[in-house]
Tab-separated table of C-alpha atoms and ligand atoms in Angstrom:
chain	number	residue	atom	x	y	z
G	268	MET	CA	12.329	-5.707	26.298
G	269	ILE	CA	12.109	-2.635	23.781
G	270	VAL	CA	13.110	-3.291	20.149
G	271	LEU	CA	13.386	-0.527	17.550
G	272	GLY	CA	12.737	-2.114	14.248
G	273	LEU	CA	13.685	-0.320	11.037
G	274	GLU	CA	12.691	-1.472	7.369
G	275	THR	CA	13.805	0.064	4.072
G	276	SER	CA	13.834	-3.091	1.806
G	277	CYS	CA	11.576	-1.690	-1.032
G	278	ASP	CA	9.596	1.576	-1.425
G	279	GLU	CA	8.565	1.876	2.316
G	280	THR	CA	10.482	3.478	5.021
G	281	SER	CA	9.376	2.358	8.431
G	282	ALA	CA	10.325	2.454	11.883
G	283	ALA	CA	8.677	0.644	14.895
G	284	VAL	CA	8.964	0.065	18.694
G	285	VAL	CA	7.701	-3.126	19.667
G	286	LYS	CA	7.675	-4.469	23.152
G	287	ASN	CA	8.543	-8.203	23.979
G	288	GLY	CA	8.004	-9.390	20.240
G	289	LYS	CA	4.228	-8.843	20.667
G	290	LYS	CA	3.166	-5.397	21.422
G	291	ILE	CA	3.440	-2.646	19.080
G	292	ILE	CA	4.071	0.378	20.787
G	293	SER	CA	4.399	2.669	17.671
G	294	CYS	CA	5.019	2.112	14.076
G	295	ALA	CA	5.493	4.724	11.473
G	296	VAL	CA	5.436	4.037	7.745
G	297	ALA	CA	6.340	6.434	4.826
G	298	SER	CA	5.859	5.121	1.234
G	299	SER	CA	7.340	6.648	-2.061
G	300	LEU	CA	4.605	4.624	-3.873
G	301	GLU	CA	3.239	8.041	-5.396
G	302	PHE	CA	6.619	8.826	-7.142
G	303	HIS	CA	6.868	5.169	-8.888
G	304	LYS	CA	3.171	4.978	-9.938
G	305	LYS	CA	3.869	6.692	-13.250
G	306	TYR	CA	6.636	3.942	-14.205
G	307	GLY	CA	4.173	1.290	-13.477
G	308	GLY	CA	6.787	-0.234	-10.880
G	309	VAL	CA	9.336	0.540	-8.115
G	310	ILE	CA	12.381	2.534	-9.403
G	311	PRO	CA	15.249	1.550	-7.059
G	312	GLU	CA	16.834	4.972	-7.162
G	313	ILE	CA	13.867	7.028	-6.446
G	314	ALA	CA	13.228	4.391	-3.497
G	315	SER	CA	16.548	4.733	-1.873
G	316	ARG	CA	16.723	8.410	-2.307
G	317	ALA	CA	13.353	8.950	-0.645
G	318	GLN	CA	14.301	6.571	2.147
G	319	LEU	CA	17.785	8.845	2.925
G	320	GLU	CA	15.489	11.700	3.248
G	321	THR	CA	12.956	9.929	5.269
G	322	ILE	CA	14.618	7.620	7.652
G	323	THR	CA	15.675	10.034	10.300
G	324	GLY	CA	12.230	11.764	10.510
G	325	ILE	CA	10.319	8.435	10.543
G	326	THR	CA	12.577	7.149	13.488
G	327	ASP	CA	11.853	10.150	15.282
G	328	CYS	CA	8.181	9.864	14.821
G	329	ALA	CA	8.348	6.072	16.086
G	330	ILE	CA	10.250	7.099	19.094
G	331	ARG	CA	8.084	10.179	19.930
G	332	GLU	CA	4.828	8.297	19.467
G	333	ALA	CA	6.126	5.543	21.746
G	334	LYS	CA	6.986	8.067	24.397
G	335	ILE	CA	10.326	6.667	25.019
G	336	LYS	CA	13.828	8.025	24.662
G	337	LEU	CA	16.447	6.555	22.405
G	338	ARG	CA	18.360	5.111	25.455
G	339	ASP	CA	15.346	3.107	26.390
G	340	ILE	CA	15.916	0.943	23.263
G	341	ASN	CA	17.422	-2.571	24.162
G	342	LEU	CA	18.027	-3.783	20.749
G	343	ILE	CA	18.202	-2.109	17.154
G	344	SER	CA	16.739	-4.230	14.355
G	345	VAL	CA	16.844	-3.665	10.631
G	346	THR	CA	16.061	-5.598	7.425
G	347	SER	CA	19.187	-6.847	5.868
G	348	GLY	CA	17.712	-8.571	3.084
G	349	PRO	CA	16.298	-9.642	0.728
G	350	GLY	CA	15.472	-6.356	-1.090
G	351	LEU	CA	16.966	-3.505	-3.220
G	352	ILE	CA	20.346	-3.148	-2.485
G	353	GLY	CA	20.527	0.707	-2.243
G	354	SER	CA	17.404	0.659	-0.156
G	355	LEU	CA	18.754	-1.870	2.339
G	356	LEU	CA	21.929	-0.184	2.622
G	357	VAL	CA	20.270	2.929	3.744
G	358	GLY	CA	18.497	1.221	6.637
G	359	ILE	CA	21.439	-0.966	7.539
G	360	SER	CA	23.834	2.066	7.701
G	361	PHE	CA	21.305	4.113	9.716
G	362	ALA	CA	20.981	1.095	12.339
G	363	LYS	CA	24.676	0.538	12.518
G	364	ALA	CA	25.120	4.480	13.360
G	365	LEU	CA	22.238	4.137	16.025
G	366	SER	CA	23.893	0.972	17.233
G	367	LEU	CA	27.341	2.357	17.659
G	368	SER	CA	26.137	5.676	19.186
G	369	LEU	CA	23.894	4.293	21.657
G	370	ASN	CA	26.142	1.379	22.385
G	371	LYS	CA	22.980	-1.041	21.799
G	372	PRO	CA	23.137	-4.560	19.981
G	373	LEU	CA	22.103	-4.599	16.465
G	374	LEU	CA	20.322	-7.584	14.449
G	375	GLY	CA	19.871	-8.076	11.026
G	376	ILE	CA	16.513	-9.610	10.007
G	377	ASN	CA	15.197	-11.555	6.751
G	378	HIS	CA	12.264	-9.709	5.535
G	379	VAL	CA	10.592	-12.732	4.130
G	380	TYR	CA	10.438	-14.553	7.383
G	381	SER	CA	9.240	-11.171	8.934
G	382	HIS	CA	6.083	-11.306	6.797
G	383	PHE	CA	4.848	-14.417	8.631
G	384	TYR	CA	5.733	-13.033	11.867
G	385	ALA	CA	3.304	-10.321	11.570
G	386	ASN	CA	0.745	-12.938	12.725
G	387	PHE	CA	2.511	-12.688	16.118
G	388	LEU	CA	1.707	-9.021	16.576
G	389	SER	CA	-2.148	-9.093	16.789
G	390	GLY	CA	-2.155	-11.343	20.057
G	391	GLU	CA	-2.681	-14.511	18.259
G	392	LYS	CA	-1.153	-17.420	20.179
G	393	ILE	CA	0.143	-19.817	17.353
G	394	ARG	CA	2.046	-22.911	18.394
G	395	LEU	CA	5.198	-23.926	16.786
G	396	PRO	CA	5.644	-25.730	14.453
G	397	PHE	CA	3.549	-24.278	11.639
G	398	MET	CA	3.203	-23.921	7.973
G	399	ALA	CA	4.113	-20.502	6.553
G	400	LEU	CA	2.925	-19.169	3.159
G	401	VAL	CA	4.536	-15.817	2.220
G	402	VAL	CA	2.901	-14.011	-0.977
G	403	SER	CA	4.427	-10.766	-1.755
G	404	GLY	CA	5.562	-8.559	-4.435
G	405	GLY	CA	8.906	-10.333	-4.543
G	406	HIS	CA	8.334	-13.569	-3.053
G	407	THR	CA	6.203	-16.613	-3.034
G	408	ASN	CA	7.329	-19.075	-0.299
G	409	LEU	CA	6.143	-22.021	1.551
G	410	PHE	CA	7.938	-22.648	4.753
G	411	PHE	CA	8.063	-25.169	7.360
G	412	VAL	CA	8.853	-23.301	10.555
G	413	ARG	CA	9.947	-25.497	13.356
G	414	ASP	CA	11.322	-22.615	15.514
G	415	PHE	CA	12.042	-18.954	14.395
G	416	ASP	CA	15.628	-20.012	13.609
G	417	LYS	CA	14.924	-23.371	12.264
G	418	ILE	CA	13.085	-22.752	9.030
G	419	GLU	CA	12.815	-25.187	6.093
G	420	LEU	CA	11.845	-23.785	2.632
G	421	LEU	CA	9.837	-26.282	1.033
G	422	GLY	CA	8.516	-24.408	-2.232
G	423	GLN	CA	9.098	-21.148	-3.975
G	424	THR	CA	8.308	-19.472	-7.224
G	425	GLN	CA	10.292	-20.476	-10.391
G	426	ASP	CA	9.521	-17.021	-12.081
G	427	ASP	CA	7.509	-14.251	-10.986
G	428	ALA	CA	6.227	-13.597	-7.490
G	429	CYS	CA	2.610	-13.788	-6.689
G	430	GLY	CA	2.093	-10.044	-6.032
G	431	GLU	CA	4.675	-9.201	-9.053
G	432	ALA	CA	1.916	-11.408	-11.356
G	433	PHE	CA	-0.980	-9.176	-10.028
G	434	ASP	CA	0.988	-5.967	-10.817
G	435	LYS	CA	1.952	-7.095	-14.253
G	436	VAL	CA	-1.608	-8.482	-15.186
G	437	ALA	CA	-2.964	-5.032	-13.739
G	438	LYS	CA	-0.614	-3.262	-16.147
G	439	ILE	CA	-2.004	-5.537	-19.152
G	440	LEU	CA	-5.508	-4.575	-17.907
G	441	ASN	CA	-4.512	-0.792	-17.565
G	442	LEU	CA	-5.549	-0.815	-13.951
G	443	GLY	CA	-2.471	1.061	-12.577
G	444	TYR	CA	-0.082	0.252	-9.964
G	445	PRO	CA	0.159	-1.512	-7.348
G	446	GLY	CA	-1.928	-4.025	-9.272
G	447	GLY	CA	-3.188	-6.311	-6.359
G	448	PRO	CA	-5.825	-3.976	-4.691
G	449	ALA	CA	-6.884	-2.593	-8.228
G	450	ILE	CA	-7.425	-6.356	-9.353
G	451	GLU	CA	-9.184	-7.152	-6.210
G	452	LYS	CA	-11.518	-4.403	-6.635
G	453	ILE	CA	-12.532	-4.844	-10.223
G	454	ALA	CA	-12.846	-8.634	-9.722
G	455	LEU	CA	-15.665	-7.974	-7.227
G	456	ARG	CA	-17.635	-7.175	-10.342
G	457	GLY	CA	-16.441	-10.050	-12.320
G	458	ASN	CA	-17.300	-13.815	-12.998
G	459	PRO	CA	-14.226	-15.586	-11.645
G	460	ASP	CA	-15.570	-18.781	-13.712
G	461	LYS	CA	-15.735	-16.957	-17.201
G	462	ILE	CA	-12.242	-17.602	-18.245
G	463	LYS	CA	-10.309	-21.023	-17.341
G	464	PHE	CA	-6.793	-19.825	-16.582
G	465	ASN	CA	-4.348	-22.128	-15.017
G	466	CYS	CA	-1.071	-21.617	-13.259
G	467	SER	CA	1.675	-23.815	-14.868
G	468	GLY	CA	2.907	-26.907	-13.411
G	469	THR	CA	6.102	-27.068	-11.509
G	470	LYS	CA	8.598	-30.134	-10.951
G	471	ASN	CA	8.597	-29.867	-7.223
G	472	GLU	CA	4.630	-29.895	-6.461
G	473	LEU	CA	5.333	-27.202	-3.770
G	474	ASP	CA	6.890	-24.744	-6.017
G	475	PHE	CA	4.900	-22.103	-7.963
G	476	SER	CA	4.955	-20.585	-11.483
G	477	PHE	CA	3.015	-17.425	-12.370
G	478	SER	CA	4.627	-16.073	-15.442
G	479	GLY	CA	2.661	-18.349	-17.709
G	480	ILE	CA	-0.854	-17.325	-16.455
G	481	LYS	CA	0.385	-13.662	-16.807
G	482	THR	CA	1.335	-14.383	-20.591
G	483	ALA	CA	-2.283	-16.414	-20.811
G	484	VAL	CA	-3.887	-12.977	-19.847
G	485	LEU	CA	-1.691	-11.092	-22.177
G	486	TYR	CA	-2.506	-13.210	-25.218
G	487	TYR	CA	-6.147	-13.218	-24.320
G	488	VAL	CA	-6.469	-9.459	-24.403
G	489	ARG	CA	-4.223	-9.244	-27.442
G	490	ASP	CA	-6.351	-11.513	-29.445
G	491	ARG	CA	-9.429	-9.527	-28.488
G	492	LYS	CA	-7.727	-5.895	-28.856
G	493	THR	CA	-10.798	-3.796	-29.678
G	494	LYS	CA	-13.439	-5.973	-27.700
G	495	VAL	CA	-12.058	-5.995	-24.176
G	496	ARG	CA	-14.805	-3.863	-22.412
G	497	ARG	CA	-15.218	-3.202	-18.863
G	498	GLN	CA	-17.196	-6.212	-18.126
G	499	ASP	CA	-14.604	-8.412	-19.909
G	500	THR	CA	-11.797	-6.656	-17.643
G	501	ALA	CA	-13.619	-7.622	-14.376
G	502	ASP	CA	-14.125	-11.096	-15.552
G	503	LEU	CA	-10.649	-11.296	-16.776
G	504	ALA	CA	-9.276	-9.828	-13.623
G	505	ALA	CA	-11.696	-12.221	-11.464
G	506	SER	CA	-10.806	-15.279	-13.514
G	507	PHE	CA	-6.941	-14.484	-13.012
G	508	GLN	CA	-7.319	-13.875	-9.426
G	509	GLU	CA	-9.228	-17.081	-8.866
G	510	ALA	CA	-6.799	-19.260	-10.457
G	511	VAL	CA	-3.741	-17.737	-8.660
G	512	ILE	CA	-5.690	-18.141	-5.415
G	513	ASP	CA	-6.779	-21.868	-6.099
G	514	THR	CA	-3.108	-22.679	-6.909
G	515	LEU	CA	-2.057	-21.038	-3.522
G	516	VAL	CA	-4.686	-22.897	-1.517
G	517	ARG	CA	-4.009	-26.250	-3.266
G	518	LYS	CA	-0.199	-26.029	-2.675
G	519	ALA	CA	-0.456	-24.623	1.067
G	520	LEU	CA	-2.862	-27.487	1.987
G	521	LEU	CA	-0.597	-30.127	0.221
G	522	ALA	CA	2.440	-28.728	2.279
G	523	CYS	CA	0.315	-29.229	5.536
G	524	LYS	CA	-0.685	-32.645	4.756
G	525	LEU	CA	2.928	-33.661	3.834
G	526	LYS	CA	4.110	-32.522	6.912
G	527	LYS	CA	1.099	-33.507	8.997
G	528	ILE	CA	0.604	-29.892	10.239
G	529	ASN	CA	-3.010	-28.157	10.930
G	530	ARG	CA	-1.654	-24.572	11.523
G	531	LEU	CA	-1.194	-22.406	8.500
G	532	VAL	CA	0.229	-18.863	8.740
G	533	ILE	CA	-0.016	-16.506	5.738
G	534	GLY	CA	1.559	-13.005	5.344
G	535	GLY	CA	2.992	-10.688	2.711
G	536	GLY	CA	1.220	-7.976	0.612
G	537	VAL	CA	-1.072	-10.332	-1.378
G	538	ALA	CA	-2.347	-11.642	2.042
G	539	ALA	CA	-4.589	-8.472	2.386
G	540	ASN	CA	-6.661	-9.840	-0.373
G	541	SER	CA	-10.199	-10.634	0.769
G	542	ARG	CA	-10.790	-13.328	-1.965
G	543	LEU	CA	-7.902	-14.981	-0.847
G	544	ARG	CA	-8.806	-14.737	2.750
G	545	GLY	CA	-12.307	-16.092	2.120
G	546	LYS	CA	-10.939	-19.104	0.090
G	547	PHE	CA	-8.312	-19.898	2.712
G	548	ASN	CA	-10.899	-19.857	5.510
G	549	GLN	CA	-13.221	-22.105	3.507
G	550	ALA	CA	-10.411	-24.619	3.038
G	551	ALA	CA	-9.399	-24.314	6.489
G	552	ARG	CA	-13.052	-25.353	7.842
G	553	LYS	CA	-13.058	-28.047	5.255
G	554	PHE	CA	-9.826	-29.572	6.190
G	555	ASN	CA	-10.001	-28.946	9.773
G	556	LEU	CA	-6.937	-26.382	9.618
G	557	ASN	CA	-6.201	-23.455	11.649
G	558	CYS	CA	-5.457	-20.503	9.301
G	559	TYR	CA	-3.945	-17.175	10.278
G	560	PHE	CA	-3.565	-13.762	8.624
G	561	PRO	CA	-2.232	-10.515	10.133
G	562	PRO	CA	-4.430	-7.437	10.035
G	563	SER	CA	-4.287	-5.956	6.440
G	564	SER	CA	-2.024	-3.103	7.795
G	565	LEU	CA	0.589	-5.659	8.773
G	566	CYS	CA	0.521	-7.494	5.623
G	567	MET	CA	2.325	-4.723	3.853
G	568	ASP	CA	5.994	-3.832	4.606
G	569	ASN	CA	6.374	-2.355	8.206
G	570	ALA	CA	9.159	-2.405	10.877
G	571	ALA	CA	6.925	-3.942	13.490
G	572	MET	CA	7.293	-7.207	11.786
G	573	ILE	CA	11.069	-6.691	11.898
G	574	ALA	CA	11.221	-5.584	15.634
G	575	GLY	CA	8.907	-8.538	16.428
G	576	LEU	CA	11.031	-11.197	14.930
G	577	ALA	CA	14.221	-9.731	16.171
G	578	TYR	CA	13.315	-9.924	19.919
G	579	GLN	CA	12.519	-13.842	19.309
G	580	LEU	CA	15.950	-14.133	17.586
G	581	PHE	CA	17.700	-12.155	20.223
G	582	LYS	CA	16.432	-14.121	22.879
G	583	LYS	CA	17.915	-17.164	21.460
G	584	GLY	CA	21.431	-15.678	21.025
G	585	HIS	CA	21.508	-14.195	17.617
G	586	CYS	CA	23.162	-10.946	17.095
G	587	SER	CA	24.821	-9.189	14.154
G	588	GLY	CA	27.358	-6.530	15.054
G	589	LEU	CA	28.732	-3.742	13.071
G	590	GLY	CA	29.899	-6.170	10.312
G	591	LEU	CA	26.252	-6.748	9.144
G	592	SER	CA	25.808	-6.390	5.598
G	593	ALA	CA	22.903	-6.673	2.974
G	594	GLU	CA	22.147	-10.135	2.008
G	595	LEU	CA	20.399	-10.084	-1.545
G	596	ASN	CA	18.666	-13.275	-1.751
D	777	KG4	O1	4.835	-7.379	1.075
D	777	KG4	P1	4.542	-6.256	0.243
D	777	KG4	O2	3.991	-4.927	0.759
D	777	KG4	O3	6.150	-5.815	-0.356
D	777	KG4	C1	7.047	-6.873	-0.684
D	777	KG4	O4	7.752	-7.440	0.262
D	777	KG4	O5	6.896	-7.257	-2.034
D	777	KG4	O6	3.828	-6.765	-1.001
D	777	KG4	C2	3.423	-5.948	-2.157
D	777	KG4	C3	2.792	-6.517	-3.194
D	777	KG4	C4	2.500	-5.962	-4.486
D	777	KG4	O7	2.778	-6.827	-5.592
D	777	KG4	C5	0.918	-5.543	-4.224
D	777	KG4	O8	0.317	-5.621	-5.746
D	777	KG4	C6	0.310	-6.895	-3.668
D	777	KG4	O9	1.263	-7.003	-2.595
D	777	KG4	N1	-0.890	-6.516	-2.818
D	777	KG4	C7	-1.909	-7.326	-3.144
D	777	KG4	C8	-3.120	-6.825	-2.502
D	777	KG4	N2	-2.531	-5.615	-1.729
D	777	KG4	C9	-1.001	-5.655	-2.059
D	777	KG4	N3	-2.221	-8.229	-4.049
D	777	KG4	C10	-3.462	-8.830	-4.134
D	777	KG4	N4	-4.566	-8.239	-3.565
D	777	KG4	C11	-4.374	-7.230	-2.573
D	777	KG4	N5	-5.470	-6.713	-2.172
D	778	ZN	ZN1	7.510	-7.263	1.995
């Protein structure tokens, strides 16, 4: 079964052709990141305008690269939320038009769930049920996945998302946007034990909170205004990153223990971080867990993960129709 995926939830415009939920035939991604950089974050109006201009070309590109015709597509899938409303509507409207004109079924897909599905596109055989941790710019969620349409939310951030905290701390340290890769890079030269940062506690042990640690970094820098040198920045970045990763590892392991599950699937932009991967792998060996990550390119927003998950859900009887609208949460 050939599924076309479309993704326009944030600053990317992506189209992909995926076969049977597993094999990526083509995946084209365009990003408006360059235009947002000078503002230090994504500007929704810039993102949706860029998507409006790009979506036809990107879809064309994915179809041509896959060496198929539009009529060969069996299902059209699109991110229906959560995300920026203007951006989501560009993808949804385009997908509806394609569905109507080609007379092919349409399925709206949850962007956050698709992030953990990215693991199934690299040939990994992962048995259900499993624990999933999604760490992205907009979300930090722990899910217990019994099946692709039986997903239980166990914990989520109470304030900033994990990637958002990386972005904000990078801004405080003048490292530019997006902050995650910049922090990862400079942290390589820093001492993660130099400053003891902690993530705030939460009422539900499986929830997360990252705004406190971001403020702690801000105060640390403010109190030493003239004295933060290059090495201090590296130590600050490494210490912040370490505290965040240690919290993610601790909570994900706790969730696995509570649900007596030894498969942990990780996804989202922050899952591209090599220190995070190293520390999860280390914990996995120690506690006899199987820990999975998508390749780095599939950690970022892409339409292949949308098409992949759509295949699984369509097979179970899910279908949206032209009444599909954007879900904001
Ligand atoms: O999943 P994603 O592409 O978009 C959302 O759905 O939000 O994630 C983007 C987020 C950004 O906050 C970015 O700073 C973070 O992922 N990120 C990283 C790394 N690469 C991207 N965070 C830490 N380390 C990285 N290497
Ligand atoms: Zn995402």
